[in-house]
Amino acid sequence: MRRPPNLLTGRGRGASRRRVAGLLSLALLGGCDRAGTSRDGTLAVADTVIAMPSPATTGSSTPHLALDASGRVLLSWTQRLPDSSVAVQMATWNGSTWDSTRTISQARDYFVNWADFPAITALGNGDLAAHWLEREAGGKYTYGVRVVRSSDEGRSWSAPVTPHTDGLAAEHGFVSLWSEGASDVGLVWLDGRKSAMADSAREMTIRTALVSSTGAITREALIDARSCDCCQTGTAATRGGRVLVYRDRSEAEIRDIAIVRQTPTGWSAPMRVHADEWHYPGCPVNGPQVAATGDTVVVAWYTAARDTARVNIARSVDGGATFAPPVRVDDGDPMGRVDVVLDDAANPVVVWLEQRGPDVAEVLARTVHGNAPGPVRVISRTSGARQSGFPRIIRQGAHVVVAWTRVNPLQVHVARFPLSHTPTR
């Protein structure tokens, strides 16, 4: 993955307010770290955020969350082992504790990256599917996607399948998974095969495919012939079909968020969610995420257009065909790294990283009612460094479960909070 220069961050809502809010949240979390810590080292309660014991030990990072067919939370992560090798691991929350950690894969030549990481999902027939990235041809940025499945809740896994059929030594990553029908695995990813073609421009593309239970690859499709180089993709299911979101890249280096919709005749043409007009000749490593229910689609994303950093959401009520103007949801100095879920009223709950000082950040969450952002909820302090990665959230009933990475020591943490809460600021 190419390393972009540092972005300028905005100072859009008043330094005094942020200083007060930051001091309040740091005091709150610091007090809880001392007085509210149980014997096993987990937090008790902070701002209605209830810490859950993490199944991931020191050396873990890059968490991802999903729900299984029974509505239980699945957590996957990357684990550095004592011999300095790496494993992709998972655990399932049974309502009061995590089951035993299970290894999805290990002893492979992984491509390990803070922003491009493994994921897990549940299929319609109850199977689990997961993916990771594996180096190919010995190049620094030549790696491919590997997809596996399990029919016994992660105790054993199939042989890996590679969903891209180009056979070229190039970048393939930033994958989003979904369940297609009863047993197929759907994938959308960034594909760099053009960089390995002598007569082609060095551009990333967006591609998608299905992997069947037998490993057959079908419905391969090119979604966009030119996209941003290293931003995450996102996907959600609407009443009318699936939507895919990603950061696009125009010929003029405008890096705004695009959406495509699944239609009876195939994928729609890409459309911008909003014309941020962010001109940036590099990759910000900050992709969008999307949540949907019925015909409502909400996209959350980071932009620094016009030298002002923002986390925005935009809502569609027609399945992603059109979007209302964006609503800003950050606390004044965001780093982005967003995720989003919806409550019962289709209000988005957004999580992101907010800068609080040199190498100090907070994981924040906020519910947006219509065009009105609610109060900020502090999840945790963390580092602003790349190793802190991307917080992920999933809705489970009346709660939101959030997973994030803290640094020094490097470890995945997990907590939950109710969808509704009393303002704390």
Short mmCIF file of C-alpha atoms in Angstrom, two decimals:
data_model
loop_
_atom_site.label_atom_id
_atom_site.label_comp_id
_atom_site.label_asym_id
_atom_site.label_seq_id
_atom_site.Cartn_x
_atom_site.Cartn_y
_atom_site.Cartn_z
CA MET A 1 0.00 0.00 0.00
CA ARG A 2 1.35 3.37 -0.95
CA ARG A 3 2.15 5.73 1.92
CA PRO A 4 0.43 9.12 1.51
CA PRO A 5 1.66 12.38 3.01
CA ASN A 6 0.01 13.61 6.20
CA LEU A 7 -3.28 15.42 5.70
CA LEU A 8 -4.12 18.85 6.98
CA THR A 9 -6.77 18.71 9.68
CA GLY A 10 -9.51 21.27 10.12
CA ARG A 11 -10.15 23.44 13.16
CA GLY A 12 -13.82 24.00 12.51
CA ARG A 13 -15.70 24.29 15.81
CA GLY A 14 -13.71 26.29 18.30
CA ALA A 15 -10.58 25.32 20.18
CA SER A 16 -11.99 26.14 23.61
CA ARG A 17 -14.91 23.76 23.22
CA ARG A 18 -12.63 20.93 22.12
CA ARG A 19 -10.20 21.56 24.97
CA VAL A 20 -13.00 21.40 27.53
CA ALA A 21 -14.53 18.32 25.90
CA GLY A 22 -11.16 16.63 25.64
CA LEU A 23 -10.25 17.32 29.26
CA LEU A 24 -13.64 16.08 30.42
CA SER A 25 -13.41 12.87 28.44
CA LEU A 26 -9.81 12.20 29.45
CA ALA A 27 -10.67 12.76 33.10
CA LEU A 28 -13.70 10.50 32.79
CA LEU A 29 -11.79 7.69 31.13
CA GLY A 30 -8.73 8.14 33.32
CA GLY A 31 -10.86 7.84 36.45
CA CYS A 32 -12.53 4.74 35.11
CA ASP A 33 -9.19 3.22 34.23
CA ARG A 34 -8.21 3.53 37.89
CA ALA A 35 -11.37 3.23 39.98
CA GLY A 36 -13.55 1.22 37.61
CA THR A 37 -11.16 -1.54 36.65
CA SER A 38 -12.01 -5.12 37.59
CA ARG A 39 -9.48 -7.74 38.59
CA ASP A 40 -9.20 -9.08 35.08
CA GLY A 41 -8.24 -5.60 33.83
CA THR A 42 -11.49 -4.76 32.01
CA LEU A 43 -13.35 -1.50 32.45
CA ALA A 44 -16.63 -1.44 34.33
CA VAL A 45 -18.74 1.46 33.02
CA ALA A 46 -17.73 4.72 31.32
CA ASP A 47 -20.29 7.09 29.80
CA THR A 48 -22.70 4.11 29.50
CA VAL A 49 -19.96 2.29 27.59
CA ILE A 50 -19.65 -1.18 29.10
CA ALA A 51 -16.32 -2.88 28.51
CA MET A 52 -16.34 -6.52 27.44
CA PRO A 53 -13.39 -8.79 28.12
CA SER A 54 -11.34 -9.07 24.97
CA PRO A 55 -10.52 -12.54 23.64
CA ALA A 56 -7.58 -11.01 21.76
CA THR A 57 -4.33 -10.92 23.70
CA THR A 58 -1.37 -8.54 23.57
CA GLY A 59 -0.06 -8.29 20.02
CA SER A 60 -3.55 -8.27 18.47
CA SER A 61 -4.84 -5.66 16.02
CA THR A 62 -7.20 -5.03 13.07
CA PRO A 63 -10.53 -6.13 14.61
CA HIS A 64 -13.61 -6.86 12.53
CA LEU A 65 -17.18 -7.55 13.73
CA ALA A 66 -20.12 -9.48 12.30
CA LEU A 67 -23.24 -11.34 13.50
CA ASP A 68 -23.80 -15.06 12.99
CA ALA A 69 -27.14 -16.64 12.02
CA SER A 70 -28.20 -16.72 15.68
CA GLY A 71 -27.42 -13.05 16.22
CA ARG A 72 -24.23 -13.70 18.19
CA VAL A 73 -21.29 -11.35 17.76
CA LEU A 74 -18.30 -12.63 15.79
CA LEU A 75 -14.95 -10.95 16.31
CA SER A 76 -11.94 -11.57 14.08
CA TRP A 77 -8.46 -10.08 14.39
CA THR A 78 -4.81 -10.42 13.48
CA GLN A 79 -2.63 -11.91 16.23
CA ARG A 80 1.13 -11.70 16.53
CA LEU A 81 2.29 -15.02 18.02
CA PRO A 82 5.22 -15.56 20.45
CA ASP A 83 7.46 -16.80 17.62
CA SER A 84 6.75 -13.53 15.73
CA SER A 85 4.55 -15.27 13.19
CA VAL A 86 0.99 -14.11 12.55
CA ALA A 87 -2.40 -15.81 12.80
CA VAL A 88 -5.92 -14.75 11.82
CA GLN A 89 -8.17 -15.60 14.76
CA MET A 90 -11.80 -15.34 15.84
CA ALA A 91 -14.14 -15.78 18.80
CA THR A 92 -17.91 -15.73 19.35
CA TRP A 93 -19.71 -13.83 22.14
CA ASN A 94 -22.36 -16.03 23.78
CA GLY A 95 -24.01 -13.22 25.73
CA SER A 96 -21.80 -13.32 28.80
CA THR A 97 -18.37 -14.44 27.61
CA TRP A 98 -16.36 -15.30 24.51
CA ASP A 99 -15.99 -18.89 23.42
CA SER A 100 -12.50 -20.28 22.97
CA THR A 101 -10.32 -18.49 20.45
CA ARG A 102 -10.24 -20.28 17.10
CA THR A 103 -7.57 -19.90 14.45
CA ILE A 104 -8.82 -19.25 10.95
CA SER A 105 -5.36 -19.40 9.40
CA GLN A 106 -1.69 -19.27 10.34
CA ALA A 107 1.78 -20.06 8.98
CA ARG A 108 1.18 -18.27 5.71
CA ASP A 109 3.02 -15.43 4.03
CA TYR A 110 0.44 -12.82 4.99
CA PHE A 111 0.32 -9.26 3.82
CA VAL A 112 -0.19 -7.58 7.21
CA ASN A 113 -1.37 -3.99 7.11
CA TRP A 114 -2.98 -1.58 9.57
CA ALA A 115 -5.67 -0.47 7.11
CA ASP A 116 -6.21 -3.52 4.88
CA PHE A 117 -7.19 -6.39 7.13
CA PRO A 118 -9.01 -9.75 7.36
CA ALA A 119 -12.76 -9.98 7.91
CA ILE A 120 -15.41 -12.55 8.76
CA THR A 121 -19.09 -12.92 7.86
CA ALA A 122 -21.96 -15.39 8.31
CA LEU A 123 -23.67 -17.00 5.33
CA GLY A 124 -27.33 -17.72 4.79
CA ASN A 125 -26.95 -21.43 5.55
CA GLY A 126 -25.17 -20.79 8.87
CA ASP A 127 -21.64 -21.31 7.56
CA LEU A 128 -18.94 -18.75 8.25
CA ALA A 129 -16.68 -17.17 5.64
CA ALA A 130 -13.46 -15.25 6.15
CA HIS A 131 -10.71 -13.73 4.09
CA TRP A 132 -7.09 -12.65 4.48
CA LEU A 133 -4.36 -11.24 2.22
CA GLU A 134 -1.38 -13.31 1.15
CA ARG A 135 1.83 -12.24 -0.56
CA GLU A 136 2.47 -13.40 -4.11
CA ALA A 137 5.58 -13.41 -6.31
CA GLY A 138 7.77 -11.92 -3.59
CA GLY A 139 6.91 -8.29 -4.30
CA LYS A 140 6.33 -5.69 -1.60
CA TYR A 141 2.85 -4.86 -2.87
CA THR A 142 1.99 -8.03 -4.75
CA TYR A 143 -0.62 -9.87 -2.75
CA GLY A 144 -3.91 -11.64 -3.27
CA VAL A 145 -7.19 -12.34 -1.49
CA ARG A 146 -7.83 -15.76 0.05
CA VAL A 147 -11.37 -16.84 1.00
CA VAL A 148 -12.21 -19.75 3.29
CA ARG A 149 -15.39 -21.11 4.89
CA SER A 150 -16.35 -23.13 7.94
CA SER A 151 -19.41 -25.28 8.58
CA ASP A 152 -18.59 -25.96 12.25
CA GLU A 153 -18.54 -22.46 13.78
CA GLY A 154 -14.90 -21.85 13.00
CA ARG A 155 -13.38 -25.07 14.36
CA SER A 156 -12.12 -26.05 10.92
CA TRP A 157 -11.79 -24.22 7.62
CA SER A 158 -11.78 -25.11 3.94
CA ALA A 159 -8.86 -24.78 1.59
CA PRO A 160 -8.45 -21.13 0.51
CA VAL A 161 -9.88 -19.86 -2.78
CA THR A 162 -8.57 -16.84 -4.71
CA PRO A 163 -11.55 -14.84 -6.08
CA HIS A 164 -9.63 -12.79 -8.67
CA THR A 165 -8.73 -14.72 -11.80
CA ASP A 166 -6.24 -12.35 -13.43
CA GLY A 167 -3.26 -14.39 -12.21
CA LEU A 168 -1.10 -11.27 -12.11
CA ALA A 169 1.37 -10.22 -9.43
CA ALA A 170 -0.39 -7.07 -8.24
CA GLU A 171 -2.31 -5.57 -5.32
CA HIS A 172 -5.68 -7.10 -4.45
CA GLY A 173 -7.22 -6.04 -1.15
CA PHE A 174 -9.54 -3.79 0.87
CA VAL A 175 -12.22 -6.47 0.72
CA SER A 176 -15.82 -6.33 1.88
CA LEU A 177 -17.66 -9.65 2.30
CA TRP A 178 -21.35 -10.51 2.26
CA SER A 179 -23.67 -13.52 2.14
CA GLU A 180 -25.23 -14.04 -1.28
CA GLY A 181 -28.15 -16.47 -1.18
CA ALA A 182 -27.76 -19.51 1.06
CA SER A 183 -24.12 -20.38 0.57
CA ASP A 184 -22.29 -18.04 -1.81
CA VAL A 185 -19.74 -15.51 -0.60
CA GLY A 186 -19.90 -12.09 -2.22
CA LEU A 187 -16.79 -9.93 -2.36
CA VAL A 188 -15.89 -6.45 -3.53
CA TRP A 189 -12.23 -5.39 -3.54
CA LEU A 190 -9.64 -2.97 -4.88
CA ASP A 191 -7.80 -4.61 -7.76
CA GLY A 192 -4.41 -3.43 -9.03
CA ARG A 193 -4.01 -5.71 -12.02
CA LYS A 194 -3.54 -2.71 -14.31
CA SER A 195 -0.19 -2.03 -12.64
CA ALA A 196 1.03 -5.43 -13.86
CA MET A 197 -0.02 -4.82 -17.47
CA ALA A 198 2.67 -3.28 -19.66
CA ASP A 199 0.18 -1.44 -21.88
CA SER A 200 -2.08 -0.16 -19.08
CA ALA A 201 -2.17 2.83 -16.76
CA ARG A 202 -1.23 2.19 -13.14
CA GLU A 203 -4.73 2.58 -11.75
CA MET A 204 -6.67 0.67 -9.12
CA THR A 205 -10.07 -0.73 -10.09
CA ILE A 206 -13.13 -1.90 -8.14
CA ARG A 207 -14.17 -5.48 -8.86
CA THR A 208 -16.61 -7.98 -7.45
CA ALA A 209 -17.31 -11.72 -7.66
CA LEU A 210 -19.08 -14.61 -5.93
CA VAL A 211 -17.43 -17.74 -4.53
CA SER A 212 -19.69 -20.80 -4.27
CA SER A 213 -19.57 -23.54 -1.66
CA THR A 214 -17.54 -25.64 -4.12
CA GLY A 215 -15.03 -22.86 -4.71
CA ALA A 216 -16.39 -21.91 -8.13
CA ILE A 217 -16.03 -18.23 -9.01
CA THR A 218 -18.97 -16.59 -10.76
CA ARG A 219 -20.38 -13.17 -11.63
CA GLU A 220 -17.01 -11.48 -11.88
CA ALA A 221 -17.57 -7.84 -12.71
CA LEU A 222 -15.63 -4.62 -13.15
CA ILE A 223 -17.43 -1.97 -11.09
CA ASP A 224 -15.16 1.03 -11.67
CA ALA A 225 -12.10 1.23 -13.92
CA ARG A 226 -10.39 3.95 -11.83
CA SER A 227 -10.62 4.25 -8.05
CA CYS A 228 -8.62 5.56 -5.12
CA ASP A 229 -5.60 3.41 -4.35
CA CYS A 230 -5.95 2.23 -0.75
CA CYS A 231 -9.27 3.14 0.87
CA GLN A 232 -11.66 0.60 2.36
CA THR A 233 -14.78 -0.53 0.55
CA GLY A 234 -18.20 -0.99 2.17
CA THR A 235 -21.43 -2.82 1.40
CA ALA A 236 -25.00 -3.19 2.66
CA ALA A 237 -28.25 -4.81 1.53
CA THR A 238 -31.34 -2.73 0.70
CA ARG A 239 -34.87 -3.81 -0.20
CA GLY A 240 -34.00 -3.51 -3.87
CA GLY A 241 -30.53 -5.08 -3.81
CA ARG A 242 -27.02 -4.61 -2.57
CA VAL A 243 -25.07 -1.35 -2.61
CA LEU A 244 -21.28 -0.90 -2.70
CA VAL A 245 -19.41 2.22 -1.59
CA TYR A 246 -15.79 3.24 -2.11
CA ARG A 247 -13.58 6.27 -2.68
CA ASP A 248 -13.41 7.17 -6.35
CA ARG A 249 -10.61 8.91 -8.26
CA SER A 250 -11.30 11.18 -11.20
CA GLU A 251 -8.86 12.16 -13.92
CA ALA A 252 -8.51 15.50 -12.08
CA GLU A 253 -7.61 13.69 -8.81
CA ILE A 254 -10.94 14.37 -7.12
CA ARG A 255 -11.30 11.68 -4.42
CA ASP A 256 -14.96 11.67 -3.44
CA ILE A 257 -17.20 8.80 -2.33
CA ALA A 258 -19.02 6.74 -4.96
CA ILE A 259 -21.88 4.25 -4.75
CA VAL A 260 -23.11 1.54 -7.13
CA ARG A 261 -26.41 -0.32 -6.81
CA GLN A 262 -27.38 -3.86 -7.68
CA THR A 263 -30.18 -3.86 -10.29
CA PRO A 264 -32.02 -6.63 -12.17
CA THR A 265 -29.66 -6.08 -15.10
CA GLY A 266 -26.42 -5.83 -13.13
CA TRP A 267 -24.54 -3.10 -11.29
CA SER A 268 -25.46 0.53 -11.87
CA ALA A 269 -22.97 3.13 -13.05
CA PRO A 270 -20.97 4.75 -10.22
CA MET A 271 -22.51 7.87 -8.70
CA ARG A 272 -21.05 10.32 -6.20
CA VAL A 273 -22.75 10.35 -2.82
CA HIS A 274 -21.88 14.05 -2.58
CA ALA A 275 -19.66 16.42 -4.56
CA ASP A 276 -17.08 17.18 -1.87
CA GLU A 277 -14.64 18.04 -4.67
CA TRP A 278 -11.71 16.86 -2.58
CA HIS A 279 -8.67 17.36 -4.76
CA TYR A 280 -5.91 15.20 -3.34
CA PRO A 281 -3.08 13.69 -5.43
CA GLY A 282 -2.57 10.73 -3.10
CA CYS A 283 -4.52 8.16 -1.16
CA PRO A 284 -5.89 9.26 2.24
CA VAL A 285 -6.31 5.62 3.42
CA ASN A 286 -9.77 6.51 4.73
CA GLY A 287 -12.64 4.67 3.09
CA PRO A 288 -16.42 5.00 3.54
CA GLN A 289 -18.84 2.64 5.25
CA VAL A 290 -22.55 2.10 4.64
CA ALA A 291 -25.60 0.78 6.51
CA ALA A 292 -29.08 0.10 5.13
CA THR A 293 -32.57 -1.03 6.06
CA GLY A 294 -35.46 -1.22 3.60
CA ASP A 295 -35.00 1.67 1.18
CA THR A 296 -32.95 3.76 3.61
CA VAL A 297 -29.21 3.91 2.96
CA VAL A 298 -26.74 5.91 5.08
CA VAL A 299 -23.14 6.43 4.00
CA ALA A 300 -20.48 7.70 6.44
CA TRP A 301 -17.14 9.01 5.23
CA TYR A 302 -14.13 11.24 5.86
CA THR A 303 -13.14 14.16 3.66
CA ALA A 304 -10.66 17.00 3.89
CA ALA A 305 -11.98 19.03 1.00
CA ARG A 306 -10.98 22.70 1.12
CA ASP A 307 -8.42 21.89 3.83
CA THR A 308 -11.11 21.16 6.44
CA ALA A 309 -11.30 17.65 7.85
CA ARG A 310 -14.83 16.33 8.36
CA VAL A 311 -16.74 13.15 9.06
CA ASN A 312 -20.02 13.31 7.15
CA ILE A 313 -23.09 11.18 6.75
CA ALA A 314 -25.60 11.33 3.91
CA ARG A 315 -29.01 9.65 3.79
CA SER A 316 -30.94 8.12 0.91
CA VAL A 317 -34.57 7.00 1.11
CA ASP A 318 -34.71 5.48 -2.37
CA GLY A 319 -32.22 2.66 -2.04
CA GLY A 320 -29.16 4.75 -2.78
CA ALA A 321 -30.38 6.33 -6.04
CA THR A 322 -30.24 9.86 -4.57
CA PHE A 323 -28.87 11.38 -1.37
CA ALA A 324 -29.76 14.35 0.81
CA PRO A 325 -27.03 16.90 1.55
CA PRO A 326 -24.43 15.62 4.03
CA VAL A 327 -24.54 16.22 7.78
CA ARG A 328 -21.27 16.79 9.62
CA VAL A 329 -20.92 14.56 12.69
CA ASP A 330 -17.33 14.91 13.95
CA ASP A 331 -16.17 16.87 17.02
CA GLY A 332 -13.99 19.40 15.20
CA ASP A 333 -10.70 17.61 14.51
CA PRO A 334 -11.41 14.16 13.04
CA MET A 335 -8.99 11.57 11.75
CA GLY A 336 -11.80 9.63 10.10
CA ARG A 337 -11.62 5.79 10.06
CA VAL A 338 -15.41 5.56 10.19
CA ASP A 339 -18.03 2.88 10.64
CA VAL A 340 -21.84 3.10 10.83
CA VAL A 341 -24.93 1.12 11.87
CA LEU A 342 -28.65 2.05 12.05
CA ASP A 343 -31.08 2.03 14.98
CA ASP A 344 -34.77 1.01 14.81
CA ALA A 345 -35.75 4.39 13.37
CA ALA A 346 -32.99 4.17 10.73
CA ASN A 347 -30.95 6.81 12.54
CA PRO A 348 -27.23 6.29 11.94
CA VAL A 349 -24.82 5.57 14.79
CA VAL A 350 -21.35 6.58 13.62
CA VAL A 351 -17.95 5.76 15.12
CA TRP A 352 -14.66 7.45 14.19
CA LEU A 353 -11.29 8.61 15.53
CA GLU A 354 -10.92 12.19 16.77
CA GLN A 355 -7.56 13.89 17.26
CA ARG A 356 -7.02 15.16 20.82
CA GLY A 357 -3.33 16.06 20.81
CA PRO A 358 0.03 14.92 19.49
CA ASP A 359 -0.37 11.16 18.99
CA VAL A 360 -3.49 11.17 21.20
CA ALA A 361 -6.90 10.26 19.81
CA GLU A 362 -10.29 9.13 21.03
CA VAL A 363 -12.71 6.60 19.64
CA LEU A 364 -16.00 8.52 19.50
CA ALA A 365 -19.57 7.57 18.64
CA ARG A 366 -22.62 9.69 17.87
CA THR A 367 -26.23 9.11 16.79
CA VAL A 368 -27.69 11.43 14.18
CA HIS A 369 -31.44 12.14 14.34
CA GLY A 370 -32.48 13.59 11.00
CA ASN A 371 -30.05 16.46 10.48
CA ALA A 372 -29.29 16.82 14.21
CA PRO A 373 -26.15 15.11 15.53
CA GLY A 374 -26.67 13.89 19.08
CA PRO A 375 -24.16 14.13 21.92
CA VAL A 376 -20.75 12.57 21.52
CA ARG A 377 -20.10 9.35 23.36
CA VAL A 378 -16.48 8.63 24.30
CA ILE A 379 -15.56 4.97 23.77
CA SER A 380 -11.87 5.05 24.63
CA ARG A 381 -8.59 6.85 24.34
CA THR A 382 -6.13 5.48 21.83
CA SER A 383 -3.18 6.59 19.76
CA GLY A 384 -3.38 8.58 16.57
CA ALA A 385 -0.73 6.32 15.06
CA ARG A 386 -1.45 3.96 12.18
CA GLN A 387 -1.27 0.97 14.53
CA SER A 388 -4.48 2.07 16.21
CA GLY A 389 -6.21 1.11 13.00
CA PHE A 390 -9.94 1.38 12.36
CA PRO A 391 -12.66 0.97 15.00
CA ARG A 392 -15.48 -1.32 13.90
CA ILE A 393 -19.08 -1.54 15.14
CA ILE A 394 -22.00 -3.94 14.81
CA ARG A 395 -25.54 -3.67 16.09
CA GLN A 396 -26.77 -6.48 18.32
CA GLY A 397 -30.36 -5.94 19.43
CA ALA A 398 -30.60 -2.83 21.60
CA HIS A 399 -26.82 -2.42 21.83
CA VAL A 400 -23.91 -1.44 19.62
CA VAL A 401 -20.75 -3.50 20.01
CA VAL A 402 -17.51 -1.71 19.18
CA ALA A 403 -13.98 -3.10 18.74
CA TRP A 404 -10.83 -1.02 18.45
CA THR A 405 -7.07 -1.25 18.90
CA ARG A 406 -5.04 0.43 21.62
CA VAL A 407 -1.28 0.89 21.34
CA ASN A 408 1.44 0.32 23.98
CA PRO A 409 0.64 -2.47 24.41
CA LEU A 410 -0.95 -3.31 21.09
CA GLN A 411 -4.25 -5.04 21.79
CA VAL A 412 -7.82 -5.25 20.52
CA HIS A 413 -10.46 -4.04 23.00
CA VAL A 414 -14.22 -4.56 22.92
CA ALA A 415 -17.15 -2.74 24.52
CA ARG A 416 -20.87 -2.20 24.04
CA PHE A 417 -23.27 0.67 24.58
CA PRO A 418 -27.05 1.09 24.29
CA LEU A 419 -28.56 2.56 21.15
CA SER A 420 -30.28 5.24 23.28
CA HIS A 421 -28.48 7.06 26.07
CA THR A 422 -28.47 10.11 28.29
CA PRO A 423 -26.32 13.00 26.99
CA THR A 424 -23.00 13.32 28.81
CA ARG A 425 -21.78 16.65 27.46
#
